[in-house]
CSV table of N, CA and C in Angstrom, one decimal:
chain,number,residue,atom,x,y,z
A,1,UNK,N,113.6,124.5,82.1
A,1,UNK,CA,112.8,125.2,83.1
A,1,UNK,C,112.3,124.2,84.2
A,2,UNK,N,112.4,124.3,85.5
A,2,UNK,CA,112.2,124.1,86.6
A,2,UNK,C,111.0,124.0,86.8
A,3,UNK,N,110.0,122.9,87.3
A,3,UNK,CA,108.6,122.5,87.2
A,3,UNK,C,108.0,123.1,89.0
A,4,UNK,N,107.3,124.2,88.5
A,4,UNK,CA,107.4,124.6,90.3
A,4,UNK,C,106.5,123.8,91.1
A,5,UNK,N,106.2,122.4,90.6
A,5,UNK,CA,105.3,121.5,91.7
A,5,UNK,C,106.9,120.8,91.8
A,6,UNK,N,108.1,121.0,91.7
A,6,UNK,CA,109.3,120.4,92.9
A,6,UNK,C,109.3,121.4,93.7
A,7,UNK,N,108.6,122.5,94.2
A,7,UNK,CA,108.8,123.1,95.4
A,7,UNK,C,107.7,122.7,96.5
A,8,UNK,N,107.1,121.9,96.2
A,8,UNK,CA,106.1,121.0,97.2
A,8,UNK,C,105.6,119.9,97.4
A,9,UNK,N,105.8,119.6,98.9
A,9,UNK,CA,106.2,118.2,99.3
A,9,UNK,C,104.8,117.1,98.7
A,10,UNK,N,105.1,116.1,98.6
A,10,UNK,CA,104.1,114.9,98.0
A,10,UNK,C,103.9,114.1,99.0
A,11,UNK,N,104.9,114.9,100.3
A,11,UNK,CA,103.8,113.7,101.7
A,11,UNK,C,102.5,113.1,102.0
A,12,UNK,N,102.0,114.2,101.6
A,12,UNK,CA,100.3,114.2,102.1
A,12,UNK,C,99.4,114.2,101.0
A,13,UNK,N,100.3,113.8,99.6
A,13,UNK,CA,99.7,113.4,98.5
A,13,UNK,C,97.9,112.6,98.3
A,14,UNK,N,96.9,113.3,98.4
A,14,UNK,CA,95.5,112.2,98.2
A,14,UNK,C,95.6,111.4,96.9
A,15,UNK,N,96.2,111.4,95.9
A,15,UNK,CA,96.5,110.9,95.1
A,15,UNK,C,97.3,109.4,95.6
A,16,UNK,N,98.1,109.7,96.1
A,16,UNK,CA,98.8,108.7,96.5
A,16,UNK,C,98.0,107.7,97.8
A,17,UNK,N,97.3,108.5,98.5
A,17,UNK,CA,96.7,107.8,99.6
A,17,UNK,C,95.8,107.3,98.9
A,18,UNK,N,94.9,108.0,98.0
A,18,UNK,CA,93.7,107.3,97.7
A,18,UNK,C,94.1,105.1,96.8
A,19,UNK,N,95.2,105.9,96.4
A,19,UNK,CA,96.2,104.6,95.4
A,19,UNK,C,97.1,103.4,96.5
A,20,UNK,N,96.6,103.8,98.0
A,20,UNK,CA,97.4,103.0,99.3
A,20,UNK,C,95.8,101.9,99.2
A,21,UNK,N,94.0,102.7,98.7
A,21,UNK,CA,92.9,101.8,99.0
A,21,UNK,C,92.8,101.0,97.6
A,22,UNK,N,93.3,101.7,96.5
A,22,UNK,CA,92.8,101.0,95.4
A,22,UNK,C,93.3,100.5,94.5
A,23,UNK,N,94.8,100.6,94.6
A,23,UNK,CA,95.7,100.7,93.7
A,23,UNK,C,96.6,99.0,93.5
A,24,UNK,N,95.7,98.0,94.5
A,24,UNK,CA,96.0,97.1,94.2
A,24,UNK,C,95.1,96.0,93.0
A,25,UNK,N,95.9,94.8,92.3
A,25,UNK,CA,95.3,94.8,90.8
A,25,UNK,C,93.9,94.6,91.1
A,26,UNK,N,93.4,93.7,92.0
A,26,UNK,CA,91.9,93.2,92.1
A,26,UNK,C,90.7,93.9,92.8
A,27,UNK,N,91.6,95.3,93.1
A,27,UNK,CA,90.6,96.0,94.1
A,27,UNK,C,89.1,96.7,93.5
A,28,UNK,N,89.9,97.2,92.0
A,28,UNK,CA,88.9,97.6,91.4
A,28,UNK,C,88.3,96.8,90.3
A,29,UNK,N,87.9,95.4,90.6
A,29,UNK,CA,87.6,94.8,90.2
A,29,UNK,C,86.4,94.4,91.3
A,30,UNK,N,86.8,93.9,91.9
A,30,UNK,CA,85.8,93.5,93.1
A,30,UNK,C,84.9,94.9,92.9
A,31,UNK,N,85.3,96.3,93.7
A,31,UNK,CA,84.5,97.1,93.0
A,31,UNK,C,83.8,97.1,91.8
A,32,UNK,N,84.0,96.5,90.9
A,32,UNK,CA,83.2,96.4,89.2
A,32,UNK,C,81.9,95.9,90.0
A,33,UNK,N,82.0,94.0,90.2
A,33,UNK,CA,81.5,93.7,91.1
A,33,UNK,C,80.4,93.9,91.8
A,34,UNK,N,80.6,94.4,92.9
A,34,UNK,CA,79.8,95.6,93.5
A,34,UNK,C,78.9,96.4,93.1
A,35,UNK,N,79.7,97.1,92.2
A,35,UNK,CA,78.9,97.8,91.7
A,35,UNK,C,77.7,97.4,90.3
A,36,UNK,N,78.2,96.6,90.1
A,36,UNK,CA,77.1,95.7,89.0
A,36,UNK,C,75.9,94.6,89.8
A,37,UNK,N,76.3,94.5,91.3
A,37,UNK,CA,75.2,93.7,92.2
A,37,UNK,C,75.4,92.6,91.9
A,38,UNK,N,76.9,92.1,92.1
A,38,UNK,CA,77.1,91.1,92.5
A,38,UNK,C,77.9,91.6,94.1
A,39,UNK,N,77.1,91.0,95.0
A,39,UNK,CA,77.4,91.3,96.5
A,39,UNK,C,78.4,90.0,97.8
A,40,UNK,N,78.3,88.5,96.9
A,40,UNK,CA,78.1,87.6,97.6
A,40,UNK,C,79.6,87.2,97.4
A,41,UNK,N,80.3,86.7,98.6
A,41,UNK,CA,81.7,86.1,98.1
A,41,UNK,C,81.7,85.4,97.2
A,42,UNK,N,81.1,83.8,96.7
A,42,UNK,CA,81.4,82.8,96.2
A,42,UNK,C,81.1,83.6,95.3
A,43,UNK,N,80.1,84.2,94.7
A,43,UNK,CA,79.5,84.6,93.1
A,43,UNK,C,80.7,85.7,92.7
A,44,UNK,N,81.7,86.1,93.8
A,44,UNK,CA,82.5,86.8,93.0
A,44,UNK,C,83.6,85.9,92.7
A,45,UNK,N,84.4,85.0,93.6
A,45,UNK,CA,85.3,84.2,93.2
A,45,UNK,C,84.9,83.6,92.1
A,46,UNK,N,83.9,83.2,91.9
A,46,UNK,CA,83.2,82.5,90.9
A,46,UNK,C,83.9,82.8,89.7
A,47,UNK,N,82.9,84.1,89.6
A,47,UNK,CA,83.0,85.1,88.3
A,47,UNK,C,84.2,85.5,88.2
A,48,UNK,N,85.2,85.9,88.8
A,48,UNK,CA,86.3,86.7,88.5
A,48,UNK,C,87.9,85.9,88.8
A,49,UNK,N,87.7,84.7,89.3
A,49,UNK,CA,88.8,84.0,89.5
A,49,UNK,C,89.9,84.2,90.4
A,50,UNK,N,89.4,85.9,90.9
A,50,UNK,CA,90.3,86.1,92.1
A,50,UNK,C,90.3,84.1,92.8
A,51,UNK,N,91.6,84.5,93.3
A,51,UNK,CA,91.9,83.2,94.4
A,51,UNK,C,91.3,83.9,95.8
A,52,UNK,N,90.8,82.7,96.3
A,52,UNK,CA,90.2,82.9,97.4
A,52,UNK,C,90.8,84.0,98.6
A,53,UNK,N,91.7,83.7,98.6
A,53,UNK,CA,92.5,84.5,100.1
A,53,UNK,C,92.8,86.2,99.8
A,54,UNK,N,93.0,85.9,98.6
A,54,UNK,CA,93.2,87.6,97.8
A,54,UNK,C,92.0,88.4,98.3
A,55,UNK,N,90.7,87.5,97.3
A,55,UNK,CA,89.4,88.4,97.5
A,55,UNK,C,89.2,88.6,98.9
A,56,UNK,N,89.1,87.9,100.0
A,56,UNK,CA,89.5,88.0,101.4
A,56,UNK,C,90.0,89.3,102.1
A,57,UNK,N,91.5,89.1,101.1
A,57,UNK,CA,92.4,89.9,101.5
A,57,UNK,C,91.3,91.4,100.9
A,58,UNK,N,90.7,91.5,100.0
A,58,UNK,CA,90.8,92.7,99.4
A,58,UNK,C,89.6,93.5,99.9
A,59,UNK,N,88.6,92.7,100.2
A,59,UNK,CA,87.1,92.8,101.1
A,59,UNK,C,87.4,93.1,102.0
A,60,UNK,N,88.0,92.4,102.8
A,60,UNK,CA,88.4,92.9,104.7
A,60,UNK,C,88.9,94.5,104.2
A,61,UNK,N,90.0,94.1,103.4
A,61,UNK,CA,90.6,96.2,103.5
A,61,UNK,C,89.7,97.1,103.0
A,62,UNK,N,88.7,96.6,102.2
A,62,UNK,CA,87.4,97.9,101.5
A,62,UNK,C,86.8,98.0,102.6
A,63,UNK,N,86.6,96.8,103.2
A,63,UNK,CA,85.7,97.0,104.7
A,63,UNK,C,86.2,98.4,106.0
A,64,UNK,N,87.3,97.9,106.2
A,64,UNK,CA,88.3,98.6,106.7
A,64,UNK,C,88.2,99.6,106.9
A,65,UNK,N,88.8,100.1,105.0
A,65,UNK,CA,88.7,101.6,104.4
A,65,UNK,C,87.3,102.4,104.7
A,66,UNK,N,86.3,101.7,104.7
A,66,UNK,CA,84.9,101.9,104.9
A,66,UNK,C,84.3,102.5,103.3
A,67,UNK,N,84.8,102.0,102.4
A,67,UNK,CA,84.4,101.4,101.1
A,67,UNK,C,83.4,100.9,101.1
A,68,UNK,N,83.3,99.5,101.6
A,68,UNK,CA,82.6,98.8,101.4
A,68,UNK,C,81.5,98.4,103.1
A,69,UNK,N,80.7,97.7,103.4
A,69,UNK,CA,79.9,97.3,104.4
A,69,UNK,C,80.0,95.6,104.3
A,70,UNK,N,79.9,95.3,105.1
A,70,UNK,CA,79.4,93.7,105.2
A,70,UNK,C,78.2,93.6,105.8
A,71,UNK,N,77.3,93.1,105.0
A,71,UNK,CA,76.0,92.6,105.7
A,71,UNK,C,75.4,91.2,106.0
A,72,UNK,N,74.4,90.9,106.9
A,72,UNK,CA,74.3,90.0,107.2
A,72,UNK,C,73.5,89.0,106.1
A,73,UNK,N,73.4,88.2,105.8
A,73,UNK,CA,71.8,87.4,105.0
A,73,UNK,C,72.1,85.7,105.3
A,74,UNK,N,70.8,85.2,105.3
A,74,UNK,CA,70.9,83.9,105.7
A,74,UNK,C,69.9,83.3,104.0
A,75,UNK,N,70.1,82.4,103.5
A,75,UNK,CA,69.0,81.6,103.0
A,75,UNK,C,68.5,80.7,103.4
A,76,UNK,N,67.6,80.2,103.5
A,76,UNK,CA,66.5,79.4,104.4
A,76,UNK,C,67.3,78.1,104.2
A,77,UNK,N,67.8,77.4,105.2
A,77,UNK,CA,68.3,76.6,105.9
A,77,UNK,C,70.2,76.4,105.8
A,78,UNK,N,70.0,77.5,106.0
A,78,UNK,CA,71.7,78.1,105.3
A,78,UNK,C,72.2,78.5,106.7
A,79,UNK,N,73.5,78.7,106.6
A,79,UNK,CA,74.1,79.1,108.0
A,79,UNK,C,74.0,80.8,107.5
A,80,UNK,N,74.4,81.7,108.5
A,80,UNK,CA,74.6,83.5,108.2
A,80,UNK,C,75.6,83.7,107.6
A,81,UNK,N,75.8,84.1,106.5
A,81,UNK,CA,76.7,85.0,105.7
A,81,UNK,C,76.9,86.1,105.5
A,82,UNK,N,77.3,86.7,105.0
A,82,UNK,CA,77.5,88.3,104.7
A,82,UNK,C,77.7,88.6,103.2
A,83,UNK,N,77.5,90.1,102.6
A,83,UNK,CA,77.1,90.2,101.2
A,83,UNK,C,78.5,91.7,101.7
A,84,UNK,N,78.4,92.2,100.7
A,84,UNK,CA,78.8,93.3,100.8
A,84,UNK,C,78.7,94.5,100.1
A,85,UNK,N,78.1,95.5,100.6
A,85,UNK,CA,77.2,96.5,100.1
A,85,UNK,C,78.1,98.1,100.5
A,86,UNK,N,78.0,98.9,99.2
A,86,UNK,CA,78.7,99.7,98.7
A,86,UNK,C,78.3,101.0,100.1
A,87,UNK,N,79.2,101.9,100.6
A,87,UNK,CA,78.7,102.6,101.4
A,87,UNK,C,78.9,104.2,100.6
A,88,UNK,N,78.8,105.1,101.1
A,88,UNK,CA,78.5,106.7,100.9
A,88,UNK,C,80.2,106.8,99.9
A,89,UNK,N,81.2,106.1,100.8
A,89,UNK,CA,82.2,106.7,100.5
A,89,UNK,C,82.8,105.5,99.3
A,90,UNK,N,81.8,104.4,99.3
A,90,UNK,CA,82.4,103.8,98.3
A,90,UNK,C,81.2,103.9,96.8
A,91,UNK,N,80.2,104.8,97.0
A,91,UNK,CA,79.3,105.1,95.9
A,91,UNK,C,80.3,106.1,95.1
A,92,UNK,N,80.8,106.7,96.2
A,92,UNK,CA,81.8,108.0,95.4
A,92,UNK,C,82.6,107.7,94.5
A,93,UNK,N,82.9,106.4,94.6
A,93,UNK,CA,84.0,106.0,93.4
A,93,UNK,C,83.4,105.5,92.1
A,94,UNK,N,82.5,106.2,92.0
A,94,UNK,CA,81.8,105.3,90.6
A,94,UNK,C,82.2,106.2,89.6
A,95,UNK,N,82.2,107.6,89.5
A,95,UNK,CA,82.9,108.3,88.2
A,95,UNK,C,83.7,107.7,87.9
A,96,UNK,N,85.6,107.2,89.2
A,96,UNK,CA,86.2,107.0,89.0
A,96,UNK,C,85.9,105.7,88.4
A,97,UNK,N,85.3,105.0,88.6
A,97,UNK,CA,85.2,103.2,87.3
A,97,UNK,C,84.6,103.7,86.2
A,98,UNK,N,83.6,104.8,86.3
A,98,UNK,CA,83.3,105.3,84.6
A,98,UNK,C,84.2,105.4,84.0
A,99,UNK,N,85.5,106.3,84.5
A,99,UNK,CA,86.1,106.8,84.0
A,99,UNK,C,87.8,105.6,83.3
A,100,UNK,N,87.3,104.9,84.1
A,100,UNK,CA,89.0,103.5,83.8
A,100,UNK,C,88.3,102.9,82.9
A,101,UNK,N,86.2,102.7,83.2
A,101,UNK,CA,85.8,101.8,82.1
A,101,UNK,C,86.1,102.5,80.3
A,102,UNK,N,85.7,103.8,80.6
A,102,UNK,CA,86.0,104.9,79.3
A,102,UNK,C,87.0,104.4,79.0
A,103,UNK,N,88.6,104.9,79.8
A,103,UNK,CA,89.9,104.4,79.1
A,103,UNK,C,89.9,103.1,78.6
A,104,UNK,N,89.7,102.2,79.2
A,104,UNK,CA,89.6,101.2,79.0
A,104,UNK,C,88.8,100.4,77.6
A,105,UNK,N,87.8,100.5,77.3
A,105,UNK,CA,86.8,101.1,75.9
A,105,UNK,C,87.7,101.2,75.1
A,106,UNK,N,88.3,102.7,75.2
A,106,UNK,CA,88.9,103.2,74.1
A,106,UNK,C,90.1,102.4,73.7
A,107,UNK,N,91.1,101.9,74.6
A,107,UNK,CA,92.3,101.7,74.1
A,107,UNK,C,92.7,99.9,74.2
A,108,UNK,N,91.5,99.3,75.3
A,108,UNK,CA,91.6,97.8,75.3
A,108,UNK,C,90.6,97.0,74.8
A,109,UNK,N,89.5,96.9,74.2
A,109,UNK,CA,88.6,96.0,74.3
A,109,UNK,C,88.8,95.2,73.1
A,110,UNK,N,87.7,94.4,72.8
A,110,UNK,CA,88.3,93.2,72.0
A,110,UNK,C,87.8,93.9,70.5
A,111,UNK,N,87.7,93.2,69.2
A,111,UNK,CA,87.0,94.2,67.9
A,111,UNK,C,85.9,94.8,68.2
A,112,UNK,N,85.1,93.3,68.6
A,112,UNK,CA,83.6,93.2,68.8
A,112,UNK,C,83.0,94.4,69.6
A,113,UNK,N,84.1,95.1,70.7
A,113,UNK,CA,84.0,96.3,71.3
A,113,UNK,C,83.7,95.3,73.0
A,114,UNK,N,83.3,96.7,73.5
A,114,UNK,CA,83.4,96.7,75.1
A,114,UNK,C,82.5,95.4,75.6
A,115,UNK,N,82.8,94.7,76.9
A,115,UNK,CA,82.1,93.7,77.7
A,115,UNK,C,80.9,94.2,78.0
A,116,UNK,N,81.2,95.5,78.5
A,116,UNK,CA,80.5,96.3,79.3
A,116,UNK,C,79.6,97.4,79.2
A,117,UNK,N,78.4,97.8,79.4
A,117,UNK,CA,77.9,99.2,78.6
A,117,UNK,C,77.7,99.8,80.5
A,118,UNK,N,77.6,101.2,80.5
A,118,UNK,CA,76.6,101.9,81.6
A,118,UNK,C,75.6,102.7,80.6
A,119,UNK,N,74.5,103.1,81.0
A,119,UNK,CA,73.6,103.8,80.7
A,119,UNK,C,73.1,104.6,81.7
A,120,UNK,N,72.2,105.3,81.3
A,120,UNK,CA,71.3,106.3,82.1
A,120,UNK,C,70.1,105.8,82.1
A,121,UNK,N,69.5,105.5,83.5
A,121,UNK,CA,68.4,104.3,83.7
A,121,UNK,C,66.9,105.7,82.8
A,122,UNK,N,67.3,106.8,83.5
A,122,UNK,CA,66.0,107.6,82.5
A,122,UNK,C,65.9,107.5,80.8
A,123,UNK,N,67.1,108.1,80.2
A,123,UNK,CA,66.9,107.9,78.8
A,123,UNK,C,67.6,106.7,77.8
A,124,UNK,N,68.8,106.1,78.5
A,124,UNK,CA,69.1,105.0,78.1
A,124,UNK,C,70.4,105.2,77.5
A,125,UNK,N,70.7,107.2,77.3
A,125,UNK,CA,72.1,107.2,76.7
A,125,UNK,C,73.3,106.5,77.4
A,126,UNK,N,74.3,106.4,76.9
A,126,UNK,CA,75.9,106.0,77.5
A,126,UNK,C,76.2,107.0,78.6
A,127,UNK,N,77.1,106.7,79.6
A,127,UNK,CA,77.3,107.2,80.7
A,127,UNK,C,78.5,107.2,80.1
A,128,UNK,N,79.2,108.5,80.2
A,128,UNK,CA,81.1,108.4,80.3
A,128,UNK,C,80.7,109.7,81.4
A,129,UNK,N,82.3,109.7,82.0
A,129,UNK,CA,82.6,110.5,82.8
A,129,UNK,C,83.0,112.1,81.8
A,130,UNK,N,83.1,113.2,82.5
A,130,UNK,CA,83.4,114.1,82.0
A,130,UNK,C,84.1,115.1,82.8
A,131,UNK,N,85.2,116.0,82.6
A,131,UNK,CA,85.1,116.9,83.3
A,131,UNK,C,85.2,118.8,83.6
A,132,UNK,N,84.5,118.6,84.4
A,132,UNK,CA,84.1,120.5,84.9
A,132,UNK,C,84.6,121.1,85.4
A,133,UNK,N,84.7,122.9,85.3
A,133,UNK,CA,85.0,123.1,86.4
A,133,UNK,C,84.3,123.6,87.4
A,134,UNK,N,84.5,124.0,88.6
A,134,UNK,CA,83.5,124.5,89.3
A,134,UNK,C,82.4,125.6,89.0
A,135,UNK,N,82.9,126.1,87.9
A,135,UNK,CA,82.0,127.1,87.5
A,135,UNK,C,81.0,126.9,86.0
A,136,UNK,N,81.6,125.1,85.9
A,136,UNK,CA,80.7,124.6,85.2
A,136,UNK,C,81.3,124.7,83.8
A,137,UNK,N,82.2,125.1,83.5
A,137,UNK,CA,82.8,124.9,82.3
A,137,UNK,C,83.2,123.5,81.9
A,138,UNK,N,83.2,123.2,80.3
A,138,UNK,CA,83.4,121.7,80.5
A,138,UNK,C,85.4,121.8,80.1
A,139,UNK,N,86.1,121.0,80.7
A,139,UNK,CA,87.6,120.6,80.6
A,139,UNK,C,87.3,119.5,80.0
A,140,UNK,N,88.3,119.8,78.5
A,140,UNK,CA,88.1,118.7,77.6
A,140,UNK,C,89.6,118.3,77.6
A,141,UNK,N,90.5,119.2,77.7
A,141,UNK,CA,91.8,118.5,77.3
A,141,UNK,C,93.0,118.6,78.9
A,142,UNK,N,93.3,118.2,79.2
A,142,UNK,CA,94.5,118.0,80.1
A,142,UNK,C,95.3,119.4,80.3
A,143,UNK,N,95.5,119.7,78.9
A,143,UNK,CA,96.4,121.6,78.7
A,143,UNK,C,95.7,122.0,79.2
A,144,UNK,N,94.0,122.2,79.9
A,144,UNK,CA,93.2,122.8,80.2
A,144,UNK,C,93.1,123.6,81.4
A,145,UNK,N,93.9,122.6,82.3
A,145,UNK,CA,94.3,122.4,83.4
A,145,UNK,C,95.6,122.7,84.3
A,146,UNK,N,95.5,123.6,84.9
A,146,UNK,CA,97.0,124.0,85.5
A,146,UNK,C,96.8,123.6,87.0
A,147,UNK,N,97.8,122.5,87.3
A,147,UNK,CA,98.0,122.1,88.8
A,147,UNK,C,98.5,123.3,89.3
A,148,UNK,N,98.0,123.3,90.7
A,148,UNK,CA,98.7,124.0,91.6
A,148,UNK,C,98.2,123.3,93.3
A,149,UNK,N,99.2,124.2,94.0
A,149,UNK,CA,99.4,123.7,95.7
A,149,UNK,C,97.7,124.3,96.4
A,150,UNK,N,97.6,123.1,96.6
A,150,UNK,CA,95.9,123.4,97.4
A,150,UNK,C,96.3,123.8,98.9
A,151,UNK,N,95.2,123.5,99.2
A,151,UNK,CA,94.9,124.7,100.9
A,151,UNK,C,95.8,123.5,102.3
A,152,UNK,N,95.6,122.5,101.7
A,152,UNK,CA,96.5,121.4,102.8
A,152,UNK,C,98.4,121.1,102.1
A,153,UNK,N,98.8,121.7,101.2
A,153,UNK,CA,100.1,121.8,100.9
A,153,UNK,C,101.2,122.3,101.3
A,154,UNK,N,102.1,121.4,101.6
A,154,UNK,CA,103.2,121.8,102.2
A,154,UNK,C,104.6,122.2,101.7
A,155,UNK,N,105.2,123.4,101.9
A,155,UNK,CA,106.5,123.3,101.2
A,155,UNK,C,107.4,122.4,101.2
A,156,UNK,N,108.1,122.0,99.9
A,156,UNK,CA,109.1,121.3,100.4
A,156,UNK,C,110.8,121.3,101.3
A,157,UNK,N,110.9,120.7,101.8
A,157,UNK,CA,112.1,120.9,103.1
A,157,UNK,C,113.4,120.1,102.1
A,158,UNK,N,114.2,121.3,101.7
A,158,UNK,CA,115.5,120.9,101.3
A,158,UNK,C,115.9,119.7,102.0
C-alpha cells in the first residue's frame, strides 16, 4: 500500500526547517546551558568543552535565529561582555529539551540514573513532556496519531 504522505511535497517542511536551527550536535546543548542559567561564554566553553570557534559558531546563529539575545554586562573593572539570554521564541523550545531529556533518561544514562532532574518549582514533582490533543485528550502512543497535509501543504509535482 502506497503511503499517501508521498502525494505531498516536503519543501516547506517545519520539521526540517526547524532541524536547519537545531539540528546541529552542540546546539542543543548550549541550549541545555541556557536554559539551566548558565549565560556567560567562558562558563560554557568551560563546562561543556565545546571548542571555542564552534560555540561562536553556534551563539551567533541562535542569535541570528532569534533564539537566543545577547546582552550586555560589565564586572567592575572588567571590559563589556555579553551573556546570552533566552528570548520568547527560544523559551518555546523547552518542552522540546523536556522531551530529548525524557528520551534520553530512558534509553542513555549511566546505572546510577540521569545527570539531570527538572521539577515543578510549586510542588517539586518531575517535569516530563506529554502529549495532547487540542481538545485535551491525552496521546499516549504514536498509533494515536494520524499525520495528515496541514493548511500550508503542497501537492507534490510529478
Amino acid at each position: 500500500m502506497r503511503p499517501a504522505a508521498l502525494d505531498w511535497s516536503v519543501e516547506n517542511c517545519t520539521i526540517a526547517r526547524a532541524m536547519e536551527v537545531l539540528g546541529e550536535r552542540w546546539t542543543l546543548v548550549v541550549l541545555r546551558e541556557v536554559f539551566t542559567g548558565v549565560r556567560r561564554f567562558d562558563d560554557m566553553r568551560v563546562r561543556t568543552g565545546i571548542p571555542r570557534q564552534v560555540l561562536t559558531n553556534r551563539l551567533a546563529s541562535l542569535v541570528e535565529q532569534g533564539v537566543l539575545s545577547r546582552e550586555p554586562y560589565r564586572e567592575p573593572g572588567s571590559r563589556l561582555r555579553h551573556e546570552y539570554r533566552l528570548t520568547e521564541k527560544g523559551l518555546d523550545l523547552w518542552p522540546v529539551l523536556v522531551a530529548v531529556l525524557g528520551w534520553g533518561d530512558r534509553y542513555l544514562a549511566d546505572a546510577e540514573g540521569p545527570p539531570l532532574s527538572v521539577t515543578h518549582r510549586d510542588c517539586g514533582a518531575e517535569v516530563r513532556a506529554e502529549l495532547r490533543c487540542a481538545d485535551g485528550h491525552d496521546v499516549g502512543r504514536p498509533r494515536d496519531v494520524v499525520p495528515s497535509p496541514g493548511p500550508g501543504a503542497r501537492r507534490r509535482t510529478p
